[in-house]
mmCIF file of C-alpha atoms and ligand atoms in Angstrom:
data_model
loop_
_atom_site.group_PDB
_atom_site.id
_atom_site.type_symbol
_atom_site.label_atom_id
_atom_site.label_comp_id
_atom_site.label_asym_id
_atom_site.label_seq_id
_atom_site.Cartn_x
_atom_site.Cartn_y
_atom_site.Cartn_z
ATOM 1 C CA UNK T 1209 -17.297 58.847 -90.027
ATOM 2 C CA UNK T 1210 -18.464 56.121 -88.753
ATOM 3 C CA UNK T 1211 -22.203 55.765 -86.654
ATOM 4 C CA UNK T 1212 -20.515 55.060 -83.612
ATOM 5 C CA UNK T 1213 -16.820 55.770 -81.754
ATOM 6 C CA UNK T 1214 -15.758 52.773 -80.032
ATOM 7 C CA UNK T 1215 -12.243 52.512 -81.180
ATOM 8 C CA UNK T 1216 -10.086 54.575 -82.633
ATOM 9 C CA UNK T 1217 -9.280 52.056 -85.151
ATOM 10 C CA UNK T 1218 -12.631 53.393 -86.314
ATOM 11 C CA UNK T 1219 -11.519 56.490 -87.700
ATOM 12 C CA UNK T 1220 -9.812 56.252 -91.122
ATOM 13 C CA UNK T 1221 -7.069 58.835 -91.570
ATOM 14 C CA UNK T 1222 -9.247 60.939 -93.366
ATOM 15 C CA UNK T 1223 -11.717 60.755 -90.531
ATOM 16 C CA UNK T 1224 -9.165 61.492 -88.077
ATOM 17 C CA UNK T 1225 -7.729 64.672 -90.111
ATOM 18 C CA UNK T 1226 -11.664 66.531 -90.493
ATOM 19 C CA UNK T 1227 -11.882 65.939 -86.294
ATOM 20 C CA UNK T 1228 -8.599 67.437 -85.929
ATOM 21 C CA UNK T 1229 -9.266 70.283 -88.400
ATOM 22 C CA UNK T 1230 -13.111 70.710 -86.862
ATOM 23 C CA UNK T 1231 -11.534 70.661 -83.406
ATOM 24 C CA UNK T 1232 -9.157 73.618 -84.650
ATOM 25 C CA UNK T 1233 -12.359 75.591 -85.603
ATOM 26 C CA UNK T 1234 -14.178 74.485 -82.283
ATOM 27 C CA UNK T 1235 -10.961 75.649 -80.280
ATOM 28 C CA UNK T 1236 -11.559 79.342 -81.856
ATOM 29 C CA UNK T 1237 -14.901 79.027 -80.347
ATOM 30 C CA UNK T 1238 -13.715 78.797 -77.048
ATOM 31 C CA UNK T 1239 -11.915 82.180 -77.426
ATOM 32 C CA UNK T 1240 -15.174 84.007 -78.091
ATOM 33 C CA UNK T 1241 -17.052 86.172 -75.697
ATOM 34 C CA UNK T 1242 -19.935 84.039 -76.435
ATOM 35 C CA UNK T 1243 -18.675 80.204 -76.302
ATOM 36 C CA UNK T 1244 -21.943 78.696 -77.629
ATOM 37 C CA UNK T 1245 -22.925 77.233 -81.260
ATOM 38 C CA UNK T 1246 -26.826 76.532 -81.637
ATOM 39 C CA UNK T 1247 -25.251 73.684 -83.992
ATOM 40 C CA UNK T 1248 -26.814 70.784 -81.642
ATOM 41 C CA UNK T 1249 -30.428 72.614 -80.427
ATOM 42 C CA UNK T 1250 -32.716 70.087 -79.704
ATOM 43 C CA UNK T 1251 -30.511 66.662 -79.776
ATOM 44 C CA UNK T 1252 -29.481 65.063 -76.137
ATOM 45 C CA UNK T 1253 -26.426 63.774 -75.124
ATOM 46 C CA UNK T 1254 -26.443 61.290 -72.242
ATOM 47 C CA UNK T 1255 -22.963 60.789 -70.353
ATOM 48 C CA UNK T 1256 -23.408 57.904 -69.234
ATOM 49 C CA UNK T 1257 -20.756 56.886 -66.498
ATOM 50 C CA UNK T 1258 -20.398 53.608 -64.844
ATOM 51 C CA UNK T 1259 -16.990 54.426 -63.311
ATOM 52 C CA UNK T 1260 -14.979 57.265 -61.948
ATOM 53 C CA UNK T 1261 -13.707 60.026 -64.047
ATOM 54 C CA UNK T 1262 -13.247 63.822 -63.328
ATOM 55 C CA UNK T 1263 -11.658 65.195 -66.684
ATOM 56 C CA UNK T 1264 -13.463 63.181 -69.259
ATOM 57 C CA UNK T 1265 -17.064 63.448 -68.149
ATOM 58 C CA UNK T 1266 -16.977 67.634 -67.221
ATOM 59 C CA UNK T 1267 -15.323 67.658 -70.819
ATOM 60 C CA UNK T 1268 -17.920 66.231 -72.800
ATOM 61 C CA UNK T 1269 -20.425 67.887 -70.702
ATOM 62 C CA UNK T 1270 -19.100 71.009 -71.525
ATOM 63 C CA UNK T 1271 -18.781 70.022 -75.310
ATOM 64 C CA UNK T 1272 -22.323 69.232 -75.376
ATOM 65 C CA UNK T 1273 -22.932 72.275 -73.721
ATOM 66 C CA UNK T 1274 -21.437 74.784 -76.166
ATOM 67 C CA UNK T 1275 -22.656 73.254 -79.019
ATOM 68 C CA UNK T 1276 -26.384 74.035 -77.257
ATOM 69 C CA UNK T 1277 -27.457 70.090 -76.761
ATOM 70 C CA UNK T 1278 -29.387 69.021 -73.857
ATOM 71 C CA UNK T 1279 -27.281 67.272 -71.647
ATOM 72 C CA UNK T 1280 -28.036 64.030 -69.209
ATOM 73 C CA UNK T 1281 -25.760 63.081 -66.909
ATOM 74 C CA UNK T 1282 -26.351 59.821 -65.351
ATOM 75 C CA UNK T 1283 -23.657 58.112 -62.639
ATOM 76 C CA UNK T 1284 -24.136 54.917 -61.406
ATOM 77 C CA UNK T 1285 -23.257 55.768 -58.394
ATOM 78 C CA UNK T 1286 -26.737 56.698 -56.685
ATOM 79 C CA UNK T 1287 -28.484 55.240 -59.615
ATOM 80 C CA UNK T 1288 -30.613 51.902 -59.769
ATOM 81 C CA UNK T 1289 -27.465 51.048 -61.352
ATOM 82 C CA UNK T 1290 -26.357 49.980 -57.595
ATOM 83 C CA UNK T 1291 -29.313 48.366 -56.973
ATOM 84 C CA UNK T 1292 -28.494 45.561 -60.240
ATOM 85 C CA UNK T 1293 -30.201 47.200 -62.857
ATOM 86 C CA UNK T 1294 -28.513 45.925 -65.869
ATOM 87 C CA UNK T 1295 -26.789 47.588 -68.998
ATOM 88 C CA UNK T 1296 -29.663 46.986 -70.904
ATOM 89 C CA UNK T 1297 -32.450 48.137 -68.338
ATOM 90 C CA UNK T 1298 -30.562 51.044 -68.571
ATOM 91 C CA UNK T 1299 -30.147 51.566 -71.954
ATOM 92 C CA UNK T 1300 -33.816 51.212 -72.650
ATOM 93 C CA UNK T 1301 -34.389 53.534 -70.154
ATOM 94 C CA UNK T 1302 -32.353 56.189 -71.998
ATOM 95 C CA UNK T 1303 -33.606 55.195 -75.311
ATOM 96 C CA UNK T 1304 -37.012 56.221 -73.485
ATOM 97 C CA UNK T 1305 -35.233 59.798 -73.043
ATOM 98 C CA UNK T 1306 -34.665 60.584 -76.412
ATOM 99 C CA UNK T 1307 -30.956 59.870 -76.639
ATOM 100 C CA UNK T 1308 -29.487 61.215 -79.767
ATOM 101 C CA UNK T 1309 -25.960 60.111 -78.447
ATOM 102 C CA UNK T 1310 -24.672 58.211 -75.708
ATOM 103 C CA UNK T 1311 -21.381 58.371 -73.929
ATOM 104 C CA UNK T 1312 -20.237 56.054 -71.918
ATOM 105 C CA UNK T 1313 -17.810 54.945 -69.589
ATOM 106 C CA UNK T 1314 -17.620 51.395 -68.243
ATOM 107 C CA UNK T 1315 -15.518 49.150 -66.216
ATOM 108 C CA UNK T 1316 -15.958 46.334 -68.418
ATOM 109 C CA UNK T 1317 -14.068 46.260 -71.979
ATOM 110 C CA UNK T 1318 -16.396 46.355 -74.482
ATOM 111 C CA UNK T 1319 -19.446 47.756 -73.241
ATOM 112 C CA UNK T 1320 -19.702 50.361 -75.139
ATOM 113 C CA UNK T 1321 -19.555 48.253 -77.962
ATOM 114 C CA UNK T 1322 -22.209 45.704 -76.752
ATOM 115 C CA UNK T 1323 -24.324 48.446 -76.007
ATOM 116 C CA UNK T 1324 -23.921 50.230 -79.855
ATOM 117 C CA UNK T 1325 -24.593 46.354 -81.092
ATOM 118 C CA UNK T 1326 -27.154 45.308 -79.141
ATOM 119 C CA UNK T 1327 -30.149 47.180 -80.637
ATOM 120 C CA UNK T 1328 -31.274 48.084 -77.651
ATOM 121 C CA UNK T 1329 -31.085 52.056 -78.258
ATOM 122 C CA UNK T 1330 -30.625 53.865 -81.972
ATOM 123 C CA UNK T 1331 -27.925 56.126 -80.453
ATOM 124 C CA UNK T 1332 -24.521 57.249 -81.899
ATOM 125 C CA UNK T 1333 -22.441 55.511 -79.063
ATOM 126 C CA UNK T 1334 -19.061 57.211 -77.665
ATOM 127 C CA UNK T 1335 -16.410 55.368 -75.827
ATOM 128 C CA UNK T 1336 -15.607 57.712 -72.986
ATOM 129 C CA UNK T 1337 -13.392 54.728 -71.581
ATOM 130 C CA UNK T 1338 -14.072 51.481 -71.655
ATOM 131 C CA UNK T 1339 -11.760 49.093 -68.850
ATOM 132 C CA UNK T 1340 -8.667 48.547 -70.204
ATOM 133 C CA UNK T 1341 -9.316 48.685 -74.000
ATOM 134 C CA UNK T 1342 -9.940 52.025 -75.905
ATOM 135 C CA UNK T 1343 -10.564 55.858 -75.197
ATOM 136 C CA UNK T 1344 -10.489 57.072 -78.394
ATOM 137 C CA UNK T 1345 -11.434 60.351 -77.237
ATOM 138 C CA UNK T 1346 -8.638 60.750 -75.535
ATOM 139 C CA UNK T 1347 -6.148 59.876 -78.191
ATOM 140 C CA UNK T 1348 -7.823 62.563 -79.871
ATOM 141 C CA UNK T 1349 -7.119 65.155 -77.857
ATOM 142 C CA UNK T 1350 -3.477 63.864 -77.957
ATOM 143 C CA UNK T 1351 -3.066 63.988 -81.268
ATOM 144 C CA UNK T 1352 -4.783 67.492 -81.411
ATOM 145 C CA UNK T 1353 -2.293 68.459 -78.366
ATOM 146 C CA UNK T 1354 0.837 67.168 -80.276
ATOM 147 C CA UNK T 1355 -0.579 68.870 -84.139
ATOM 148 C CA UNK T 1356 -0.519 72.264 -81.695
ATOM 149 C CA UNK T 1357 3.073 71.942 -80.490
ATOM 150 C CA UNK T 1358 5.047 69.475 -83.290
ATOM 151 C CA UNK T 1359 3.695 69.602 -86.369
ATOM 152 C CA UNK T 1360 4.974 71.792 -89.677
ATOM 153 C CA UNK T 1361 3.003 72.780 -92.407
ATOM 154 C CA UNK T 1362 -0.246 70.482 -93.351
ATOM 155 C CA UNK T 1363 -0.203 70.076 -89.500
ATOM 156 C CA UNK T 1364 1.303 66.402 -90.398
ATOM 157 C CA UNK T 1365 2.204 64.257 -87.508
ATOM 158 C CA UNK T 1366 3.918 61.647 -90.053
ATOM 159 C CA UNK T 1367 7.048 60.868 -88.905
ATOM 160 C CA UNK T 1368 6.853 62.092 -85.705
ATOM 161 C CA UNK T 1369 8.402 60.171 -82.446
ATOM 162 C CA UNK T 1370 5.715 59.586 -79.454
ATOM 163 C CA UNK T 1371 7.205 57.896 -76.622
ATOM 164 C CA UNK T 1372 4.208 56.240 -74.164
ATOM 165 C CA UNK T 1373 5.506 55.398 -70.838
ATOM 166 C CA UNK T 1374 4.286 53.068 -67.658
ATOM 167 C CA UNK T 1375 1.230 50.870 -67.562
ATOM 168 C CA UNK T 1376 0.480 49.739 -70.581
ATOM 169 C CA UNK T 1377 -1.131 46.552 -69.541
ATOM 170 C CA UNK T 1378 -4.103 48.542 -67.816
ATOM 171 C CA UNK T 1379 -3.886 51.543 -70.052
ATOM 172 C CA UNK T 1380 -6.972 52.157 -72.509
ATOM 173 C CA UNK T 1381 -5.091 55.434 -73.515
ATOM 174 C CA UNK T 1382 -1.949 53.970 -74.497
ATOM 175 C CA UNK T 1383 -3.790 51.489 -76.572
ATOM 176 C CA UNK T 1384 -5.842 54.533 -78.743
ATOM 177 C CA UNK T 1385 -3.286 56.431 -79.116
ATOM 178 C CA UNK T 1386 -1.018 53.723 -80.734
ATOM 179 C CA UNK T 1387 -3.867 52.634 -83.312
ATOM 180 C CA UNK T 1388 -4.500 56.504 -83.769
ATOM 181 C CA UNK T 1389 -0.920 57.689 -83.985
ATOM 182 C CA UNK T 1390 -0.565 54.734 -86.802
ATOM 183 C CA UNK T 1391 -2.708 55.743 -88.469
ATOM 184 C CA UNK T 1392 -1.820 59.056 -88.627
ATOM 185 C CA UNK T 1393 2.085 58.325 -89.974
ATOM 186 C CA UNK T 1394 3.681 58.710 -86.248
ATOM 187 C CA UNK T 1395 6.184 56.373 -84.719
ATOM 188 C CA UNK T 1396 5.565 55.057 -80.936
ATOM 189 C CA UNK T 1397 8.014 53.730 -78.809
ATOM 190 C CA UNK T 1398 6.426 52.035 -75.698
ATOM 191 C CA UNK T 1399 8.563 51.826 -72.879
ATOM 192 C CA UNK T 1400 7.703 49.676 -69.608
ATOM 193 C CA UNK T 1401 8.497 47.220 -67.502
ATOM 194 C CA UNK T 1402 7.711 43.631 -69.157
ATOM 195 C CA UNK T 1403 5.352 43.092 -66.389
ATOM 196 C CA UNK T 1404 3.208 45.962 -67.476
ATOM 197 C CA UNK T 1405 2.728 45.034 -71.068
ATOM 198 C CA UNK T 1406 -0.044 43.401 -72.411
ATOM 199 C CA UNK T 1407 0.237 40.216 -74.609
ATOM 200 C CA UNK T 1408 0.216 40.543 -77.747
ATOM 201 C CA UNK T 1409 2.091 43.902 -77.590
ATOM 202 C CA UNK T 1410 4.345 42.936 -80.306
ATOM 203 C CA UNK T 1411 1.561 42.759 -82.946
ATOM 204 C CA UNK T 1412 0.747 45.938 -82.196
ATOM 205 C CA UNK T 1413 1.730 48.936 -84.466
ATOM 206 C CA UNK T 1414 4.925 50.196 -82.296
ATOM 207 C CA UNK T 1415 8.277 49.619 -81.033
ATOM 208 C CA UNK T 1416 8.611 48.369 -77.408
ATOM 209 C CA UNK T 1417 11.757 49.789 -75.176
ATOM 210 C CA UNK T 1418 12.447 48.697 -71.407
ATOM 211 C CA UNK T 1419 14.953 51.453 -71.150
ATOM 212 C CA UNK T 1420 13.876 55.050 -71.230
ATOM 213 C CA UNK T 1421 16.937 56.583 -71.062
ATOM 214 C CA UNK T 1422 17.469 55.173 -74.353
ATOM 215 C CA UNK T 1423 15.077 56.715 -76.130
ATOM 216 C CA UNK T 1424 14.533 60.030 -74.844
ATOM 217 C CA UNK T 1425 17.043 61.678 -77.238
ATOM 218 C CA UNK T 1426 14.939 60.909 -80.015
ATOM 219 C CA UNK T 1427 11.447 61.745 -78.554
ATOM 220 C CA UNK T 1428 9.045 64.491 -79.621
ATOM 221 C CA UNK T 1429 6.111 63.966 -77.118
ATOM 222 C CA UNK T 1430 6.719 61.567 -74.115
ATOM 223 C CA UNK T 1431 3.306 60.861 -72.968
ATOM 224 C CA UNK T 1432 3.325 59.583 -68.959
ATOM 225 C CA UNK T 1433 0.769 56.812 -68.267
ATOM 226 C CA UNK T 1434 -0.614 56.799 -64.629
ATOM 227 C CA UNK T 1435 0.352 53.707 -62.837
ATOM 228 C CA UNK T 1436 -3.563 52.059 -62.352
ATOM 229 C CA UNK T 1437 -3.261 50.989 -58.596
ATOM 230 C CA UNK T 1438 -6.901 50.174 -58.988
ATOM 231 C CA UNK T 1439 -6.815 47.695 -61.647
ATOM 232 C CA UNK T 1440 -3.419 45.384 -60.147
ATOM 233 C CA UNK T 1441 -4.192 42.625 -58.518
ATOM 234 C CA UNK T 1442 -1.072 41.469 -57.685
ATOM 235 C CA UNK T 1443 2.802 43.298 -57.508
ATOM 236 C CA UNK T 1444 4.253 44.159 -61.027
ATOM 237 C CA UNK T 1445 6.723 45.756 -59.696
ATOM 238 C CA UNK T 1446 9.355 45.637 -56.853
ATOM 239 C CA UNK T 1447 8.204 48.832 -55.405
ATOM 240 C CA UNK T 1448 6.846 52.687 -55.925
ATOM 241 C CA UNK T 1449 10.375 54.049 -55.779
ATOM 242 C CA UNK T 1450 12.005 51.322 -58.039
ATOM 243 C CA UNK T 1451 9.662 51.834 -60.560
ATOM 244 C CA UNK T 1452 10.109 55.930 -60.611
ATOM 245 C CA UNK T 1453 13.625 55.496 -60.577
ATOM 246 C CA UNK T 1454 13.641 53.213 -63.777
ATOM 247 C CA UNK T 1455 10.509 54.548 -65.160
ATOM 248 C CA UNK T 1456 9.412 58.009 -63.642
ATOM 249 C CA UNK T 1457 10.093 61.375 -65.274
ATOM 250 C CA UNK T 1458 12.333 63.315 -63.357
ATOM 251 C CA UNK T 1459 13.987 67.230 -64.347
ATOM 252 C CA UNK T 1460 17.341 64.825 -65.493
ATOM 253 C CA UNK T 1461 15.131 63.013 -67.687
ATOM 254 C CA UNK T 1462 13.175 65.909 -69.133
ATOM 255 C CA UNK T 1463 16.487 67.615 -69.656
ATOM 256 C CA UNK T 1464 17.816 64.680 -71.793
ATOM 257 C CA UNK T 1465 14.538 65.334 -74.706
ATOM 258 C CA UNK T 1466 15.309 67.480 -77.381
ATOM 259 C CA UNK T 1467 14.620 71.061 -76.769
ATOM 260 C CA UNK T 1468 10.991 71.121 -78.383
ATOM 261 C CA UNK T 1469 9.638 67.579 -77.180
ATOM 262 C CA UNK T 1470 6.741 68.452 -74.758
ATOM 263 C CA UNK T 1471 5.734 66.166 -71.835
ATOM 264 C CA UNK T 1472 2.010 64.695 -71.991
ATOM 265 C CA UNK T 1473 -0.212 63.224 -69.030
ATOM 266 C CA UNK T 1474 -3.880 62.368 -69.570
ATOM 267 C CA UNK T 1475 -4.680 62.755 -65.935
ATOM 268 C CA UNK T 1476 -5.023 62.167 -63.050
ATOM 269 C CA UNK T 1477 -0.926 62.222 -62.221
ATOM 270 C CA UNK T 1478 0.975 60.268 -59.381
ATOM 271 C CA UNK T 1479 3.127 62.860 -58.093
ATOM 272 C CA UNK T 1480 6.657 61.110 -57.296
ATOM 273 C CA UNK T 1481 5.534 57.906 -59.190
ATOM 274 C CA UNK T 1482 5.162 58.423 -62.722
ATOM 275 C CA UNK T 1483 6.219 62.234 -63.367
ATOM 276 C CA UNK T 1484 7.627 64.243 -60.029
ATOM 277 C CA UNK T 1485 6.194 67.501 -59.254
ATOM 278 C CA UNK T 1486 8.571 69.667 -60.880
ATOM 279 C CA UNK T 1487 8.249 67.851 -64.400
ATOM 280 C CA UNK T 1488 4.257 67.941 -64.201
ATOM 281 C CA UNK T 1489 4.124 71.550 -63.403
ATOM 282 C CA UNK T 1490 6.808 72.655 -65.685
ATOM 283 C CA UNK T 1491 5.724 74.709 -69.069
ATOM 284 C CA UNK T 1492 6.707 71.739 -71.204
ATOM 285 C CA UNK T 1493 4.368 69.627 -69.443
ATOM 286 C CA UNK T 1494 0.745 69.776 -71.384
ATOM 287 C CA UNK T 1495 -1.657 68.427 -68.614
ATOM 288 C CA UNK T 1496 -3.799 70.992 -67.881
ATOM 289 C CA UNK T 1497 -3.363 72.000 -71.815
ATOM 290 C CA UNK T 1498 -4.764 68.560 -73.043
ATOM 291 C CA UNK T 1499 -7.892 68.851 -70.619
ATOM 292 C CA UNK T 1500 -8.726 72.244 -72.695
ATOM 293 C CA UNK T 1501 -8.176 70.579 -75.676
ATOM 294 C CA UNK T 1502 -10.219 67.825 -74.615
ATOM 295 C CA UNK T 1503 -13.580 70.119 -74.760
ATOM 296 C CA UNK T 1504 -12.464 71.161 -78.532
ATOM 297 C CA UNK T 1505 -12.187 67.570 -79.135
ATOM 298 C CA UNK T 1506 -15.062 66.473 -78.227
ATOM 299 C CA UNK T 1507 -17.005 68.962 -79.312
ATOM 300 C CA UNK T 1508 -15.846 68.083 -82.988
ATOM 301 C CA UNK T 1509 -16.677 64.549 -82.452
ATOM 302 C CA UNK T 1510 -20.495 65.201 -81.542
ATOM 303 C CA UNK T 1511 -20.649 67.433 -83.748
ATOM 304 C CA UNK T 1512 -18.972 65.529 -86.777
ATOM 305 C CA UNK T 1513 -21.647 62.166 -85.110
ATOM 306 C CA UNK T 1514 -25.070 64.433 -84.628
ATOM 307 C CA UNK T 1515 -25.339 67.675 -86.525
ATOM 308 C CA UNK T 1516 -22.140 67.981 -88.527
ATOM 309 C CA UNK T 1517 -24.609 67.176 -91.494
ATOM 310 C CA UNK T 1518 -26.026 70.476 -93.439
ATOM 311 C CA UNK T 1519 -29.213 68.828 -94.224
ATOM 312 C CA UNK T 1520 -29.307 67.628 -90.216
ATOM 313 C CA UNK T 1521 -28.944 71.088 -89.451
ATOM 314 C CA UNK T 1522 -31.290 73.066 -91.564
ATOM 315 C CA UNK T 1523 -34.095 69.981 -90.270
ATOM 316 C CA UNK T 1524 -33.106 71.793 -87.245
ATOM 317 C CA UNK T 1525 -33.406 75.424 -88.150
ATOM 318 C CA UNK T 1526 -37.085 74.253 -89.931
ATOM 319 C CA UNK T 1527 -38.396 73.176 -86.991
ATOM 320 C CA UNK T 1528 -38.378 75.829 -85.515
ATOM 321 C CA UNK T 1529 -38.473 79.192 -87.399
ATOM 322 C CA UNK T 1530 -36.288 82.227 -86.343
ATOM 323 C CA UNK T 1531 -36.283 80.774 -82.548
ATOM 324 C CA UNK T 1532 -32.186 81.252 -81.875
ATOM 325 C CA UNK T 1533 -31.351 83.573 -85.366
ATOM 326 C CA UNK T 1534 -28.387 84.556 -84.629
ATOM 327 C CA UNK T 1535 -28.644 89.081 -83.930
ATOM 328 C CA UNK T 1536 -26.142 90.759 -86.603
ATOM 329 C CA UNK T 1537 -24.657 91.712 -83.740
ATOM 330 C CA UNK T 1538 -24.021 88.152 -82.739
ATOM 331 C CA UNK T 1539 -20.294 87.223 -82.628
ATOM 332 C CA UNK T 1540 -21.202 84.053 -84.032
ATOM 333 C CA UNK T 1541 -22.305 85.294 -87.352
ATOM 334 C CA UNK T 1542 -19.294 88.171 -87.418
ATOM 335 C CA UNK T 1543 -16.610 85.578 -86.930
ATOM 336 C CA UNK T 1544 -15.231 84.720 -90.405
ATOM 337 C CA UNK T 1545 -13.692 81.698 -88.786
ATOM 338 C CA UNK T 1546 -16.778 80.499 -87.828
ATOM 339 C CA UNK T 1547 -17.417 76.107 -88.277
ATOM 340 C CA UNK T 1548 -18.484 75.117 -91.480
ATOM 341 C CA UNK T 1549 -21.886 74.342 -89.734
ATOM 342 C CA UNK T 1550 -22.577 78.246 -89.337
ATOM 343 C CA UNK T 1551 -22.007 78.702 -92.900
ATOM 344 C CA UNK T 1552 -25.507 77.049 -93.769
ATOM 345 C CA UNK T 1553 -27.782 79.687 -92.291
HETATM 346 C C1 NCD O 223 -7.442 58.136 -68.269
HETATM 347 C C2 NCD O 223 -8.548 57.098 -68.166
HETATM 348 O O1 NCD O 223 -9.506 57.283 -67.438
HETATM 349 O O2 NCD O 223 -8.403 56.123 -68.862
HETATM 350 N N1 NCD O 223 -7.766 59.410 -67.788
HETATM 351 C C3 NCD O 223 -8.566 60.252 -68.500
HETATM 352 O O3 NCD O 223 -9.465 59.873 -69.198
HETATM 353 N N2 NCD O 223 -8.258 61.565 -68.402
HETATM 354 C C4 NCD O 223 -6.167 57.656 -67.738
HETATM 355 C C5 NCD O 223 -6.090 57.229 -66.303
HETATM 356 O O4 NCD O 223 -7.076 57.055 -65.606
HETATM 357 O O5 NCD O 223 -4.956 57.041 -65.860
#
């Protein structure tokens, strides 16, 4: 892996595979009485968020959390951020901190890359969103979503036929989870309106479709992108109800997939504009599924960037003798499923 996880054209398909698989063993975790690995004692993780986000920031919190790491979380909003501090004032000032890794989420495309550049902090650096360019995170827990529900033996994904749906042009999720789902052997369809594509779409590793009904029949995961009322400037479409009728996912539509496809939203839905009600809260739709997954996810990825190391973590366990030994009576050292990390002690 690399230092840093800015795009996830950064993660070879070997890379991608040991998150998946460590996200599988951080997901057993979760179904412990005790959901807390010592794996990350000592090391801070500052979430770092410049703009909105609900899902994305509690989940990486609560990664951190879990795997015992000292958590920062700074907003913006009520920060000296609003009074014009810059990106680099405020990078120095969590370099001051301690950071061991930063996450952040800007409004600007490519800050998180500037900032893992720059020099200004020695920080692994996480896109948690980054405008409208990459959340590899998030294609992440896609993939990890889709392994759950489509794949066959090997958990292979090769083959396998995503359909991504709505704004593309403003979508930093549809983007990651083309490059990832390339890499990874699956075939994505996007489907929009050519007003919401980006430029360039056709060098991009996909098919593009402006007819959904087209392609349905031959989907395995259609994954909804929210329409980004916040990012258009000007009208890319006639209106709301045009664009649900030619692009929302309605009970017809769902009923025209094949009968193990599952429906995918990263969150946060449009009710009636993208997906209707009875679509997002149906048991084939994996919202509230991928934000779970999410926490696995990302708990993998800090863990693969910070302490996924065995010499990192018996540094850790020198430092400080016998302080959080695990009791024999400890599910964590019962568990024969326990991560790899666990193994070391
Ligand atoms: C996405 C984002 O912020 O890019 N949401 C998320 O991370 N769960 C998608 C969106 O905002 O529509």
């Amino acid at each position: 892996m690399k230092r840093h996880l800015i795009s996830a054209a950064d993660l070879t398909r070997d890379d991608a595979l040991l998150v998946l698989d460590t996200a599988e063993e951080m997901a057993r975790v979760a179904d412990r009485p005790i959901k807390k690995l010592p794996t990350l004692r000592g090391r801070t993780v500052v979430n770092l968020f410049f703009e909105d986000s609900t899902r994305t920031r509690i989940s990486f919190e609560a990664a951190a959390k879990r795997l015992s790491a000292d958590v920062i979380n700074f907003s913006a909003k009520g920060s000296s951020v609003s009074k014009g501090e810059s990106l680099k004032d405020t990078a120095l000032t969590l370099e001051a901190m301690g950071a061991d890794a930063v996450v952040v989420r800007h409004h600007s495309s490519g800050a998180p890359h500037r900032l893992a550049t720059s020099g200004w902090i020695n920080a692994s650096v996480v896109n948690a969103g980054d405008g409208t360019h990459e959340h590899p995170t998030q294609a992440l827990l896609d993939a990890f979503t889709m392994r759950r529900h489509l794949s066959g033996p090997g958990r292979d994904l090769s083959g396998r036929h995503v359909t991504i749906v709505g704004d593309v042009l403003h979508s930093r999720v549809a983007r990651s989870n083309v490059l990832l789902l390339a890499t990874l052997g699956a075939r994505v369809t996007l489907v929009a309106p050519p007003t919401l594509l980006p430029i360039g779409v056709e060098r991009w590793p996909c098919e593009v479709s402006y007819d959904l009904d087209a392609v349905l029949a031959k989907t395995d995961a259609v994954m909804m992108l929210r329409v980004q009322r916040e990012r258009m400037n000007a009208a890319f479409f006639p209106t709301e109800r045009e664009y649900a009728r030619r692009y929302g996912l309605d009970a017809i539509r769902m009923a025209a997939l094949p009968g193990h496809a599952i429906v995918m939203h990263p969150g946060p839905m449009n009710r009636g504009m993208e997906i209707t009600a009875e679509v997002a809260d149906s048991p084939r739709c994996t919202a509230v599924e991928q934000v779970a997954n999410g926490v696995s996810t990302r708990m993998a990825v800090l863990y693969l960037m910070l302490g996924g190391s065995e010499p990192a973590l018996s540094a850790a366990r020198t430092d400080e003798p016998g302080s959080d030994e695990p009791r024999s009576d400890d599910p964590r050292t019962r568990d024969a499923d326990r991560p790899r990390s666990e193994e070391t002690k």
